[in-house]
CSV table of C-alpha atoms and ligand atoms in Angstrom, one decimal:
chain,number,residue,atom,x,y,z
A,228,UNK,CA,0.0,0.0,0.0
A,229,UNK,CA,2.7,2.2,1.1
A,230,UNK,CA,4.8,1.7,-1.8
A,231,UNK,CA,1.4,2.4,-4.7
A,232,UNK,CA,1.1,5.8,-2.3
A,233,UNK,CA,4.9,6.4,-2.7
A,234,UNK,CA,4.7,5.9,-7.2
A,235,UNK,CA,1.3,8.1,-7.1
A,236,UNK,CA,2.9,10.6,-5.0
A,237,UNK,CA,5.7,11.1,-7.5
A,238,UNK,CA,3.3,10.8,-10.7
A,239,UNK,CA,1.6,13.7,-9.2
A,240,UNK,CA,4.5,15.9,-8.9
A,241,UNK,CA,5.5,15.5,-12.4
A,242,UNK,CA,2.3,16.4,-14.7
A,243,UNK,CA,0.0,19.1,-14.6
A,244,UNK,CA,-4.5,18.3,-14.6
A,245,UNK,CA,-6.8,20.8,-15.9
A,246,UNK,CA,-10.1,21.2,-17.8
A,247,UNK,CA,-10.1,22.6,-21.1
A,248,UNK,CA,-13.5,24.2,-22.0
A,249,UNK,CA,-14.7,26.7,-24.6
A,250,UNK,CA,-18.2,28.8,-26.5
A,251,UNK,CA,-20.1,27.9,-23.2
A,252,UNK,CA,-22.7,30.5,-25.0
A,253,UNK,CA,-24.2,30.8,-21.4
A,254,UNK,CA,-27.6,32.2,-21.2
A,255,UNK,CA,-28.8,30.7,-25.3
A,256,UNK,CA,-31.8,32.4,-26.0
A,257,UNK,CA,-32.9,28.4,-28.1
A,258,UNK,CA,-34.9,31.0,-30.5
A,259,UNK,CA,-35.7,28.1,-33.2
A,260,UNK,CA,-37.7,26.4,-30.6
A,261,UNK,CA,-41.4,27.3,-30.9
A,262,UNK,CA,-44.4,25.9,-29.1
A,263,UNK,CA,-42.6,24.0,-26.5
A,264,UNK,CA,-43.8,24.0,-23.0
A,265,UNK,CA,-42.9,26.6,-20.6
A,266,UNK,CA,-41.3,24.3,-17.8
A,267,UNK,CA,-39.9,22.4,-20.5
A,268,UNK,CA,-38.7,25.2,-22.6
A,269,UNK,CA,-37.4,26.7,-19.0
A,270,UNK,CA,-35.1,23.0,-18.6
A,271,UNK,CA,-33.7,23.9,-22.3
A,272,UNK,CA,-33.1,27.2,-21.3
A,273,UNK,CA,-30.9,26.1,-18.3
A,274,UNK,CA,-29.0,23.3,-19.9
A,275,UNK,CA,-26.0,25.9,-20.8
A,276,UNK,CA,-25.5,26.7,-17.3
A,277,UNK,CA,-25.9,22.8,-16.5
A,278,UNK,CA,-23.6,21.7,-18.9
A,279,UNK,CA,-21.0,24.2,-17.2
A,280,UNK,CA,-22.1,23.1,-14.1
A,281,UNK,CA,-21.2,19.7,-15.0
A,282,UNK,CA,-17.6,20.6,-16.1
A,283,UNK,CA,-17.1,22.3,-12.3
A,284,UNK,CA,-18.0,19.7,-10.1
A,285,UNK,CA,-15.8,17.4,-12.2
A,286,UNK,CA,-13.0,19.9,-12.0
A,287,UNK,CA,-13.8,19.7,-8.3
A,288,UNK,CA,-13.8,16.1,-7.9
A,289,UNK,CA,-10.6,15.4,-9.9
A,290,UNK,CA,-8.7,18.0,-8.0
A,291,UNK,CA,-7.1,19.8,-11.4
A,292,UNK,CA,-4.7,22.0,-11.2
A,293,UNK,CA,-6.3,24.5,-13.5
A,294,UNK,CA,-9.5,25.5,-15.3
A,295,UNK,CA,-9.4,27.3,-18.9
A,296,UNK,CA,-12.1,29.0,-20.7
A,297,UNK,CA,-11.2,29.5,-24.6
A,298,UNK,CA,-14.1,32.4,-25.1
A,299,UNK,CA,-17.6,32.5,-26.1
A,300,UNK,CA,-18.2,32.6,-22.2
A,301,UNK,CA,-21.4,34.5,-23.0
A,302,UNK,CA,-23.8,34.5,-25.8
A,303,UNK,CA,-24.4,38.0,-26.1
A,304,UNK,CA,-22.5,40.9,-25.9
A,305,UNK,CA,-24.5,42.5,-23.8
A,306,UNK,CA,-23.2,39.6,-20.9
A,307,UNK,CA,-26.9,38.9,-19.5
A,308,UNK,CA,-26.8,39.6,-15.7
A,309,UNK,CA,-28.3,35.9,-15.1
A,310,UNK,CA,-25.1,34.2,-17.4
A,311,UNK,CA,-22.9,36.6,-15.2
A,312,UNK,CA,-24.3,35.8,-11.9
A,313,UNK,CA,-24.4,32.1,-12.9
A,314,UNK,CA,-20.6,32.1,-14.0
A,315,UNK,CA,-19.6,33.6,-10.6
A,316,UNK,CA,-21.3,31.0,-8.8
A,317,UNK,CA,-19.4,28.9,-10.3
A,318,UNK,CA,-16.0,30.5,-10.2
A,319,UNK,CA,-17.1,30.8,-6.0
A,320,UNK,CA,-17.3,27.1,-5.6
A,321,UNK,CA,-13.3,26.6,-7.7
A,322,UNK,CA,-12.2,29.6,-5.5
A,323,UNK,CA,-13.3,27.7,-2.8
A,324,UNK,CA,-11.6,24.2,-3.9
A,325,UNK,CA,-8.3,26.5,-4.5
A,326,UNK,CA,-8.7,26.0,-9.1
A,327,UNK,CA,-7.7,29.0,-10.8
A,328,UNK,CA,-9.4,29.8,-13.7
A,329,UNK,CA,-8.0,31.7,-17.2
A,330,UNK,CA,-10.6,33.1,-19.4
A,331,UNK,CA,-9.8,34.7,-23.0
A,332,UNK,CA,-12.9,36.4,-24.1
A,333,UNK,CA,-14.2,35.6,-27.8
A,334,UNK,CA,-16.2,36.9,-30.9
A,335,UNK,CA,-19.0,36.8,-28.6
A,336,UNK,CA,-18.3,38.3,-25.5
A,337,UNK,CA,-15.5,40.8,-27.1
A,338,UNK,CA,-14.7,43.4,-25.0
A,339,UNK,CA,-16.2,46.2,-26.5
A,340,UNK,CA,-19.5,45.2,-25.6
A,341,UNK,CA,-22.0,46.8,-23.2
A,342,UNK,CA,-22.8,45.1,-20.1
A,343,UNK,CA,-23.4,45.9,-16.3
A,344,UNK,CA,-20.1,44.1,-15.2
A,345,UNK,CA,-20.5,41.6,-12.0
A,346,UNK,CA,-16.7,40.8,-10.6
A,347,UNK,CA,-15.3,37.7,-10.5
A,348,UNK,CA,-13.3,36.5,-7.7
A,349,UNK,CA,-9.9,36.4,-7.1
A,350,UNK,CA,-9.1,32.7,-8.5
A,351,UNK,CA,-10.2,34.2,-12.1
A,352,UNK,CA,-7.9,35.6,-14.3
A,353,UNK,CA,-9.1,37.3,-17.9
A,354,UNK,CA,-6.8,37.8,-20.6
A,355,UNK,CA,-6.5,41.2,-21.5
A,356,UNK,CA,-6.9,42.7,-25.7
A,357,UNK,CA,-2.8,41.6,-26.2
A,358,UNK,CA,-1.5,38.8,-26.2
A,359,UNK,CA,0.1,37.8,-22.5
A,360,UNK,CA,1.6,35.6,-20.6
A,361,UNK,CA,0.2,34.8,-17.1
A,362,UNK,CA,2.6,32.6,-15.1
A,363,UNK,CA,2.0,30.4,-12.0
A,364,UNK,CA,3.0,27.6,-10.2
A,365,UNK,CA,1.1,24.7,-9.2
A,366,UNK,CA,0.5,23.1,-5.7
A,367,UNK,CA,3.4,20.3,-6.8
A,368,UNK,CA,5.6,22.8,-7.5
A,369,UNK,CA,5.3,22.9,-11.4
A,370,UNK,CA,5.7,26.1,-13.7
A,371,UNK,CA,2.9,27.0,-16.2
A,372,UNK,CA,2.9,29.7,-18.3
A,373,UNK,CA,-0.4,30.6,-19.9
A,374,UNK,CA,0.0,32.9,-22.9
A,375,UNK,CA,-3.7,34.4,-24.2
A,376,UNK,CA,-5.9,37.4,-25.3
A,377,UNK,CA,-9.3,38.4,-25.1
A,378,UNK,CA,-11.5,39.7,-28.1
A,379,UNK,CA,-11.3,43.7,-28.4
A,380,UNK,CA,-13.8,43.9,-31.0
A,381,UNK,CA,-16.4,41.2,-32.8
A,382,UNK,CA,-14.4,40.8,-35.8
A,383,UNK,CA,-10.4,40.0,-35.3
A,384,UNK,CA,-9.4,38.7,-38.8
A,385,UNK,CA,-5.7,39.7,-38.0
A,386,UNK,CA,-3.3,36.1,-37.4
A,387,UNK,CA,-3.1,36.3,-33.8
A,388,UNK,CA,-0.8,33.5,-33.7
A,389,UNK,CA,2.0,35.5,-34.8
A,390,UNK,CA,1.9,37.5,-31.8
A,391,UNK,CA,2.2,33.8,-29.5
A,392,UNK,CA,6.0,33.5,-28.2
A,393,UNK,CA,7.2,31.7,-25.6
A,394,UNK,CA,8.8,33.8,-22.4
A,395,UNK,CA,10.8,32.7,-20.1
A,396,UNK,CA,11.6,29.5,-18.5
A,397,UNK,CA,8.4,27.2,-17.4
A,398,UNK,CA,7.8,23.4,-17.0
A,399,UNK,CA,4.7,23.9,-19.3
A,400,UNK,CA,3.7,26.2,-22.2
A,401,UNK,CA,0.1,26.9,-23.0
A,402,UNK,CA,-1.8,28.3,-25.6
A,403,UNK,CA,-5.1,29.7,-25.7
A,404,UNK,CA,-6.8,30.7,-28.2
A,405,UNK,CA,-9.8,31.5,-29.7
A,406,UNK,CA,-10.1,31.3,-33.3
A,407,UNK,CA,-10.3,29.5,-37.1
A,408,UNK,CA,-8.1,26.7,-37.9
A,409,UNK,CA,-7.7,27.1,-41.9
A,410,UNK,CA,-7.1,23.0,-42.4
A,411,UNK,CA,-10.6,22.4,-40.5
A,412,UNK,CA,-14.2,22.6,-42.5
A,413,UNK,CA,-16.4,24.9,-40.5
A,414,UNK,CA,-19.2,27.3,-40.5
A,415,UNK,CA,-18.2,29.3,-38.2
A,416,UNK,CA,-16.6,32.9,-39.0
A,417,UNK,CA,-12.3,32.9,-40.1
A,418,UNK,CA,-11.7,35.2,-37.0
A,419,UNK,CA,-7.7,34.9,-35.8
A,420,UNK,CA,-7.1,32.4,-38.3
A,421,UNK,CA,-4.3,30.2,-38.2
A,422,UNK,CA,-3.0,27.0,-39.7
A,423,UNK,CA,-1.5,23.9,-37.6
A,424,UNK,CA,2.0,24.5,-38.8
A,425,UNK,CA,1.9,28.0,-37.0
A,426,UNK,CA,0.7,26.8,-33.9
A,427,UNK,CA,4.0,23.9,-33.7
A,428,UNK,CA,6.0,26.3,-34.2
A,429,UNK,CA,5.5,28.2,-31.1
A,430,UNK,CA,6.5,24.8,-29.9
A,431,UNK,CA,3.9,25.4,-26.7
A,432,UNK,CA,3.2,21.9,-25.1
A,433,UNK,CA,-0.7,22.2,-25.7
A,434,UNK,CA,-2.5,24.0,-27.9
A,435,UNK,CA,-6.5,25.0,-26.1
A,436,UNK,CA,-8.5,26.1,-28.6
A,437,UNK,CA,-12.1,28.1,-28.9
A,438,UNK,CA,-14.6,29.0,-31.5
A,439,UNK,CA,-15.3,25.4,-33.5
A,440,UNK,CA,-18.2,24.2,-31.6
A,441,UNK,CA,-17.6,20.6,-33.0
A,442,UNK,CA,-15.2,18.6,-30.6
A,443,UNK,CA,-11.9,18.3,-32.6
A,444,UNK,CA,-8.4,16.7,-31.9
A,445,UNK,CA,-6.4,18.8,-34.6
A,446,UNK,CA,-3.1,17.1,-33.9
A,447,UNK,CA,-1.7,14.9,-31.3
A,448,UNK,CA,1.9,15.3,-29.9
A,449,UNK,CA,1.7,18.2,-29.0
A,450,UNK,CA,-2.1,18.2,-29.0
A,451,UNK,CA,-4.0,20.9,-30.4
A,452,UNK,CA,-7.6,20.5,-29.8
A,453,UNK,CA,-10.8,22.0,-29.4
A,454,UNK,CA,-13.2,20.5,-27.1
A,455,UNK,CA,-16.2,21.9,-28.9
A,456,UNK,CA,-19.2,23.8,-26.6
A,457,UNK,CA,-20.4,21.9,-23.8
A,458,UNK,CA,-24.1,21.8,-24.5
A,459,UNK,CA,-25.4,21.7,-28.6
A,460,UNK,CA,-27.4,24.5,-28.9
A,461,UNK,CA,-29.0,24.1,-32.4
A,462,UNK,CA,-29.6,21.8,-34.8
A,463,UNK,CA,-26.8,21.5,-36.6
A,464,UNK,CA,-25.0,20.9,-33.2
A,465,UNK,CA,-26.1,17.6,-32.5
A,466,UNK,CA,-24.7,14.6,-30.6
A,467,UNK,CA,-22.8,14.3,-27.5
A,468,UNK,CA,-20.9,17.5,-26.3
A,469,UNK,CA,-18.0,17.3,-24.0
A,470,UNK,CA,-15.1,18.8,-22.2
A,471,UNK,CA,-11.6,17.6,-21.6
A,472,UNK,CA,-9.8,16.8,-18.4
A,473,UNK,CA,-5.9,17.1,-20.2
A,474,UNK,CA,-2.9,15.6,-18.4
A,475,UNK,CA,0.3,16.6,-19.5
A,476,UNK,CA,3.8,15.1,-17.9
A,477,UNK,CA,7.1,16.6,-17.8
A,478,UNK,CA,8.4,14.4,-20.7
A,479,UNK,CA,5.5,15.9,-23.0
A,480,UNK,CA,2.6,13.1,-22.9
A,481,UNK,CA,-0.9,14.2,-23.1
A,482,UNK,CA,-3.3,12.0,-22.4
A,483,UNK,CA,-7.1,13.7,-22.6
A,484,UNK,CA,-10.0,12.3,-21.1
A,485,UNK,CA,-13.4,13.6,-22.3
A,486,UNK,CA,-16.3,14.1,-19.7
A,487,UNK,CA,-19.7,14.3,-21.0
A,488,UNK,CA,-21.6,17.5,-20.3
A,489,UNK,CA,-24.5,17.7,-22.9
A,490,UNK,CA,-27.9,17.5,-21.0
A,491,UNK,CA,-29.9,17.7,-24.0
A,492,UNK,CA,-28.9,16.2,-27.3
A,493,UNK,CA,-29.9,17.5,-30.7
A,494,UNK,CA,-30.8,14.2,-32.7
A,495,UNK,CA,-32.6,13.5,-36.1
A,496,UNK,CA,-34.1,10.3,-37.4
A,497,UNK,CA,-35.2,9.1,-40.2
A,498,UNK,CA,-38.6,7.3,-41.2
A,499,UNK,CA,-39.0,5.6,-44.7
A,500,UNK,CA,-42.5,5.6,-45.2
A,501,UNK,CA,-44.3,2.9,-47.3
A,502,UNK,CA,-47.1,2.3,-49.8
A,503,UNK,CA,-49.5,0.3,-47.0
A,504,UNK,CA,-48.6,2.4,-43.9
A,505,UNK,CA,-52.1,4.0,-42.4
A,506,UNK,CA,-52.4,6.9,-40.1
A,507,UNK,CA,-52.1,5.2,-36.9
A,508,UNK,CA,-49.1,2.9,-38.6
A,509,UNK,CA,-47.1,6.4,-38.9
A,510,UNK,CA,-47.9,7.7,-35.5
A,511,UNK,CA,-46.9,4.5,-34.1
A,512,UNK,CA,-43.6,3.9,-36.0
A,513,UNK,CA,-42.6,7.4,-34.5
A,514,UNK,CA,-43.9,6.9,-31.5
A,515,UNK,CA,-41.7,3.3,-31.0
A,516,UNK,CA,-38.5,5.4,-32.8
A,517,UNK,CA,-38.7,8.2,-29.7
A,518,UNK,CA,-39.1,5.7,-27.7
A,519,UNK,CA,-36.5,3.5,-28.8
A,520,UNK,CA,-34.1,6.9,-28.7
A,521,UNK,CA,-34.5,7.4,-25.6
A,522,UNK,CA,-33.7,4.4,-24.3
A,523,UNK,CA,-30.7,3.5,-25.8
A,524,UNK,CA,-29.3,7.2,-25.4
A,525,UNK,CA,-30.4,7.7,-21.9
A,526,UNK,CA,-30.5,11.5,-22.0
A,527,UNK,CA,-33.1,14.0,-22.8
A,528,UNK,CA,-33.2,14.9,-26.4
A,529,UNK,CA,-34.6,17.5,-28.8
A,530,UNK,CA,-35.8,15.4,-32.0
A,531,UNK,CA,-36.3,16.4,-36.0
A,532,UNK,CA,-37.9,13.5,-37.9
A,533,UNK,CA,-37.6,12.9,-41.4
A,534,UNK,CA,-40.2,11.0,-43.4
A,535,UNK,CA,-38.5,9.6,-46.5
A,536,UNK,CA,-40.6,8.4,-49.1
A,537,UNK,CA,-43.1,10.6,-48.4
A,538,UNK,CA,-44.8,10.1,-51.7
A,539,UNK,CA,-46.2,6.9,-50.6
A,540,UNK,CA,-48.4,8.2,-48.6
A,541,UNK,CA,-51.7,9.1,-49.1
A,542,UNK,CA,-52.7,12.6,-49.6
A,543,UNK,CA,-54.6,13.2,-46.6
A,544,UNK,CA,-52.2,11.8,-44.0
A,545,UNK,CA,-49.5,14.4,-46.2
A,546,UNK,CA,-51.8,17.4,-45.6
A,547,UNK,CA,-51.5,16.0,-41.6
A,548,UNK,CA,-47.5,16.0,-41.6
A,549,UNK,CA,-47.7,19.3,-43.6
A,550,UNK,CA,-50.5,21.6,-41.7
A,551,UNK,CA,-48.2,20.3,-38.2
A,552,UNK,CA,-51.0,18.5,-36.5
A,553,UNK,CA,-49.5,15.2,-36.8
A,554,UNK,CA,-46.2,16.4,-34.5
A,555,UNK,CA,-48.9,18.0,-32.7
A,556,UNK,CA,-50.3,14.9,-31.7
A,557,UNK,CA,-47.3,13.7,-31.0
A,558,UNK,CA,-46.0,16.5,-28.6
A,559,UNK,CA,-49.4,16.0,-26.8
A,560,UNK,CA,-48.3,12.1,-26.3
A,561,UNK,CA,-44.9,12.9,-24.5
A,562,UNK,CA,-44.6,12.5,-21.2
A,563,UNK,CA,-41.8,14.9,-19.7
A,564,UNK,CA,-40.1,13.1,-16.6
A,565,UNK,CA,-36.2,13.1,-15.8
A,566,UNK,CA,-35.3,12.5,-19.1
A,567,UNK,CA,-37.6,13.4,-22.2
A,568,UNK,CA,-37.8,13.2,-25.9
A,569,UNK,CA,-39.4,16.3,-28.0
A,570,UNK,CA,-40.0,15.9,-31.6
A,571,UNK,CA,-40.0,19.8,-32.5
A,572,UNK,CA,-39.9,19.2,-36.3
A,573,UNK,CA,-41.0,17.0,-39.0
A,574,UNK,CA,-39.7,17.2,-42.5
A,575,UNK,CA,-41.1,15.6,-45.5
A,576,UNK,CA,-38.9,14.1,-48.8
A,577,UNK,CA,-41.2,13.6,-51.2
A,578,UNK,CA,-38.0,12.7,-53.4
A,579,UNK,CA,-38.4,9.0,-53.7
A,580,UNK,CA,-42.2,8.9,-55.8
A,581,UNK,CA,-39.6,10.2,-58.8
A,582,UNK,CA,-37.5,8.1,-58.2
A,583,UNK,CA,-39.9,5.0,-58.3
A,584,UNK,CA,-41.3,6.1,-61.6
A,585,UNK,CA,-38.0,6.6,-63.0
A,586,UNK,CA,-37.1,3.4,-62.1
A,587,UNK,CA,-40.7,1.5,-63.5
A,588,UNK,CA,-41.0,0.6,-66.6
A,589,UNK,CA,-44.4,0.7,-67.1
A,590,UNK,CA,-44.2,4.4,-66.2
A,591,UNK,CA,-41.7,5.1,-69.7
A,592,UNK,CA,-43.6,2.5,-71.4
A,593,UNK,CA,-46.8,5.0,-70.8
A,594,UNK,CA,-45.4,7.9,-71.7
A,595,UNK,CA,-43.8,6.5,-75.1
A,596,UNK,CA,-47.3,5.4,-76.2
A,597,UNK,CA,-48.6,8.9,-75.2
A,598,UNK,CA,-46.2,10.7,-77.4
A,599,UNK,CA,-46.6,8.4,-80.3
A,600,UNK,CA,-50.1,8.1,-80.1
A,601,UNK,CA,-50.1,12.1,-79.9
A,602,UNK,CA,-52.5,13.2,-83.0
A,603,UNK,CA,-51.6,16.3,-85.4
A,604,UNK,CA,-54.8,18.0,-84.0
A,605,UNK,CA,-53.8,17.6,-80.9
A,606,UNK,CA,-50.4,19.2,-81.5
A,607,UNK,CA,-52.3,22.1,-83.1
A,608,UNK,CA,-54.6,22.8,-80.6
A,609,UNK,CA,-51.8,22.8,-77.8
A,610,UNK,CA,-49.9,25.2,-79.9
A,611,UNK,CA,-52.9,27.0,-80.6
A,612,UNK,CA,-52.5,30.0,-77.9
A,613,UNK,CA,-49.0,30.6,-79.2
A,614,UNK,CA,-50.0,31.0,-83.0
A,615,UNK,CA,-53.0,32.8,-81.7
A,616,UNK,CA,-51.2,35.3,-79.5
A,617,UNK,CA,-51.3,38.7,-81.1
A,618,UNK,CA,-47.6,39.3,-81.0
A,619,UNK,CA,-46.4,36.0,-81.4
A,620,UNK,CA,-48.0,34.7,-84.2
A,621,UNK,CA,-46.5,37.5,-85.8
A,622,UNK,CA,-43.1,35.3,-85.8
A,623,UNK,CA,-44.2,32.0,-85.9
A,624,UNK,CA,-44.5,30.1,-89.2
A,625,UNK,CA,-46.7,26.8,-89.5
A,626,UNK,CA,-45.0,23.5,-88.1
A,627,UNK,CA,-44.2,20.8,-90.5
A,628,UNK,CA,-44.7,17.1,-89.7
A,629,UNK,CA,-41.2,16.6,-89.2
A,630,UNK,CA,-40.8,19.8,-86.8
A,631,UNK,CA,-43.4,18.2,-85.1
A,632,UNK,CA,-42.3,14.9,-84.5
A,633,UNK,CA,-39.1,16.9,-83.4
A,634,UNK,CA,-40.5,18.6,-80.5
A,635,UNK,CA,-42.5,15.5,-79.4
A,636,UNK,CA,-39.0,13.8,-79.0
A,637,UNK,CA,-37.5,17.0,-77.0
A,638,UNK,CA,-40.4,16.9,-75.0
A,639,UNK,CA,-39.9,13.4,-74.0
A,640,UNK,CA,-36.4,13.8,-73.6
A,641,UNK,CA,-37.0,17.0,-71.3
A,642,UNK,CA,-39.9,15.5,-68.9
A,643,UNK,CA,-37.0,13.0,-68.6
A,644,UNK,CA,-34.1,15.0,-67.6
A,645,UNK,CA,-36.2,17.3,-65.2
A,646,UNK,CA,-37.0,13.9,-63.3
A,647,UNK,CA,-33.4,12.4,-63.3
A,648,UNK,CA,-32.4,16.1,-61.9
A,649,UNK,CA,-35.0,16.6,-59.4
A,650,UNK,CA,-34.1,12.9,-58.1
A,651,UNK,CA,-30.7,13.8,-58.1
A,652,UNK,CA,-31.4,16.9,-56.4
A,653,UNK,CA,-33.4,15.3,-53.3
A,654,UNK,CA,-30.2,13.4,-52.6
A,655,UNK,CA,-28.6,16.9,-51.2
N,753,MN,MN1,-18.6,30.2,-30.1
C-alpha cells in the first residue's frame, strides 16, 4: 500500500491536470424552438449553465490544477446579468476548492460590448486585448505559463498567432486561443485564423483552442484541440458534447480524457414511409423510434424527424404532416419526466415517388405510347394560344410534320431529364 502511495505521489508531482473548455454560449436564448412548453422550454433554457455546471463539479472532484475558458463565455455581448451571476457562482465554488481559472474572451463576448459588469473573484484571471503571458506555479511545485488574449472587437481577422512567443523558462507552455483553424471545414466565422504548422512552431506543449463548436483533436503530440461547446445549442449541433480533463507530464505526454456535459442532445431520425402504412401505422412507427431513442441514449433529447418516401403516402395523412397536426399529436403524447424526448420538427422528402417512376417501366412504357399516339390536332390545338397570340403569331411560321415529330422527341427527352435532376437533387 505504502509503496502504490509512494509511485502516485511522485506521478503527481510530475504532470499538470486541468479542464479545457470553450463557447459555453451561457444564457442561449434556443430562438428556433417554438411551441414548446414553458417548464420544459425553461429546462432547455438552463441546460447551458448545467452543462458548465457539469464541467465544475468534475473539475472539483478530480482535483485539477487549473481550469481554462477559450471564449464565447457568454452568448451575447450584452453579458446577461443571469449568465454573469451564474458564471460567478461557479468560479465561487473553484475559489473555494483553490482552481484557478483563465478566461480569454471571444467573438461573442468581445470586449467592446456593453454590459453591467459583475466581478469575479480572485481565483479568475481574464486575458486582456494583447497577447500575454500569465505565469504560476502549481501546488506540486510545477511552472505553467499561460499565454492568451481576449476579443477587443467582434471581428479579429488579423493572425493572432504570430503575436504567440514563448517567455521565459516554465515546466509547461500553453496556448489559448480563440479562433479558425484554416485546415478544418467549419461554419463558423475565419476570425484569428491560423494554420497547424503556426501553432507547432510556437512549440507550446498544448494547444487550447475556442470557436469550433464541434469537438476536434487537430493534432496529437503536441495536442491541439478544441473540445467543442459543452451543450449543442441548435440543430446543426447535435450529438454528444464534452469537455476535456488534459494531463500533460514533464516528458510531453498528453493524455485527454473527455467528460460528457450535454444535458440535452440534438438528434434526427429518419422514417421511410411505405405504400401500406395508415395513419395510426405512422404515428406509431414514431412513437416506438422516440421511444427506442431514448432508451438507448439515456439523456433528454430535442428530435427532428424525417419522413422519407413521403410520396407513398396518401394525400390526406401528407396534408396531416404538412398543416403540423401530426407532430402536434405527438407532442401532446410525451410524457416529460427526468429525461424526455421532444419531436420539435418534421420534415417531409417527397423525393423517392420520382424516383420509383423513374425506375418502372411501365411508367416510360406509358409515356412513349402517349407521345406516339399524340394526333396532329392535338399538336395544333396545344400550340394554338402561341399562334393565336397577337404578337407572337407574328413570328411563328406553320410547323411541319417533321418539326413536329421533333419537338414531341425534346419533350420526351425534357420530362425526362427534369425527373433524373429533381431525383438527383433530393439526394442533397
Ligand atoms: Mn462560439
Amino acid at each position: 500500500m505504502e509503496h502504490i502511495f509512494v509511485v502516485r505521489r511522485i506521478q503527481l508531482k510530475k504532470e499538470i491536470r486541468f479542464i479545457h473548455t470553450a463557447d459555453l454560449h451561457l444564457d442561449s436564448p434556443f430562438l428556433g424552438l417554438k411551441d414548446v412548453p414553458t417548464n420544459l422550454f425553461k429546462r432547455i433554457q438552463n441546460s447551458t449553465f448545467q452543462a458548465f455546471e457539469t464541467l465544475i463539479d468534475e473539475a472539483i472532484e478530480r482535483q485539477v490544477d487549473f481550469f481554462v475558458i477559450v471564449g464565447d463565455l457568454f452568448d451575447g455581448e450584452d453579458r446577461s446579468i443571469k449568465a454573469q451571476a451564474k458564471l460567478r457562482q461557479q468560479m465561487v465554488k473553484l475559489e473555494q476548492a483553490g482552481i484557478e481559472v483563465f478566461i480569454s474572451h471571444g467573438n461573442h463576448d468581445h470586449l467592446s460590448g456593453t454590459w453591467l459588469n459583475l466581478d469575479m473573484p480572485s481565483n479568475v484571471q481574464i486575458f486582456p486585448e494583447e497577447v500575454t503571458c500569465i505565469p504560476i506555479t502549481t501546488k506540486t511545485g510545477l511552472k505553467v505559463h499561460l499565454y492568451g488574449f481576449s476579443y477587443p472587437t467582434r471581428h479579429v481577422t488579423e493572425r493572432m498567432v504570430s503575436k504567440y512567443i514563448k517567455e521565459g523558462e516554465a515546466d509547461f507552455h500553453i496556448g489559448l486561443l480563440h479562433g479558425h483553424c484554416e485546415s478544418s471545414r467549419s461554419e463558423h466565422q475565419p476570425y484569428a485564423p491560423f494554420s497547424i504548422q503556426e501553432l507547432l512552431q510556437t512549440q507550446m506543449n498544448y494547444w487550447a483552442l475556442g470557436h469550433i463548436h464541434k469537438s476536434q483533436i487537430m493534432h496529437e503530440d503536441p495536442h491541439i484541440v478544441y473540445p467543442g461547446n459543452p451543450q449543442g445549442r441548435h440543430k446543426n449541433e447535435k450529438g454528444k458534447k464534452i469537455g476535456y480533463e488534459v494531463v500533460i507530464n514533464v516528458e510531453g505526454q498528453t493524455t485527454l480524457q473527455p467528460i460528457p456535459t450535454s444535458v440535452i442532445q440534438w438528434e434526427s431520425l429518419e422514417l421511410h414511409c411505405t405504400e401500406e402504412m395508415t395513419f395510426t401505422d405512422l404515428y406509431t412507427k414514431c412513437e416506438t423510434a422516440m421511444e427506442t431513442s431514448l432508451d438507448q441514449k439515456k439523456i433528454s433529447i430535442l428530435l427532428e424527424i424525417n419522413f422519407k418516401d413521403a410520396g407513398y403516402l396518401s394525400a390526406a395523412i401528407k396534408q396531416k404532416l404538412e398543416n403540423g397536426e401530426f407532430l402536434e399529436m405527438l407532442q401532446e403524447g410525451t410524457d416529460i419526466g427526468d429525461i424526455f424526448i421532444w419531436p420539435y420538427k418534421i420534415n417531409i422528402e417527397e423525393n423517392k415517388s420520382e424516383a420509383i417512376l423513374l425506375e418502372d417501366p411501365t411508367f416510360w412504357k406509358l409515356m412513349t405510347q402517349t407521345i406516339s399516339g399524340y394526333r396532329d390536332d392535338e399538336i395544333d390545338e396545344t400550340l394554338s394560344t402561341l399562334y393565336t397570340h397577337v404578337y407572337a403569331s407574328r413570328y411563328l411560321s406553320p410547323l411541319t410534320d417533321v418539326m413536329k415529330a421533333e419537338l414531341l422527341v425534346e419533350a420526351q427527352e425534357l420530362i425526362g431529364e427534369r425527373l433524373v435532376g429533381r431525383k438527383e437533387g433530393g439526394k442533397r
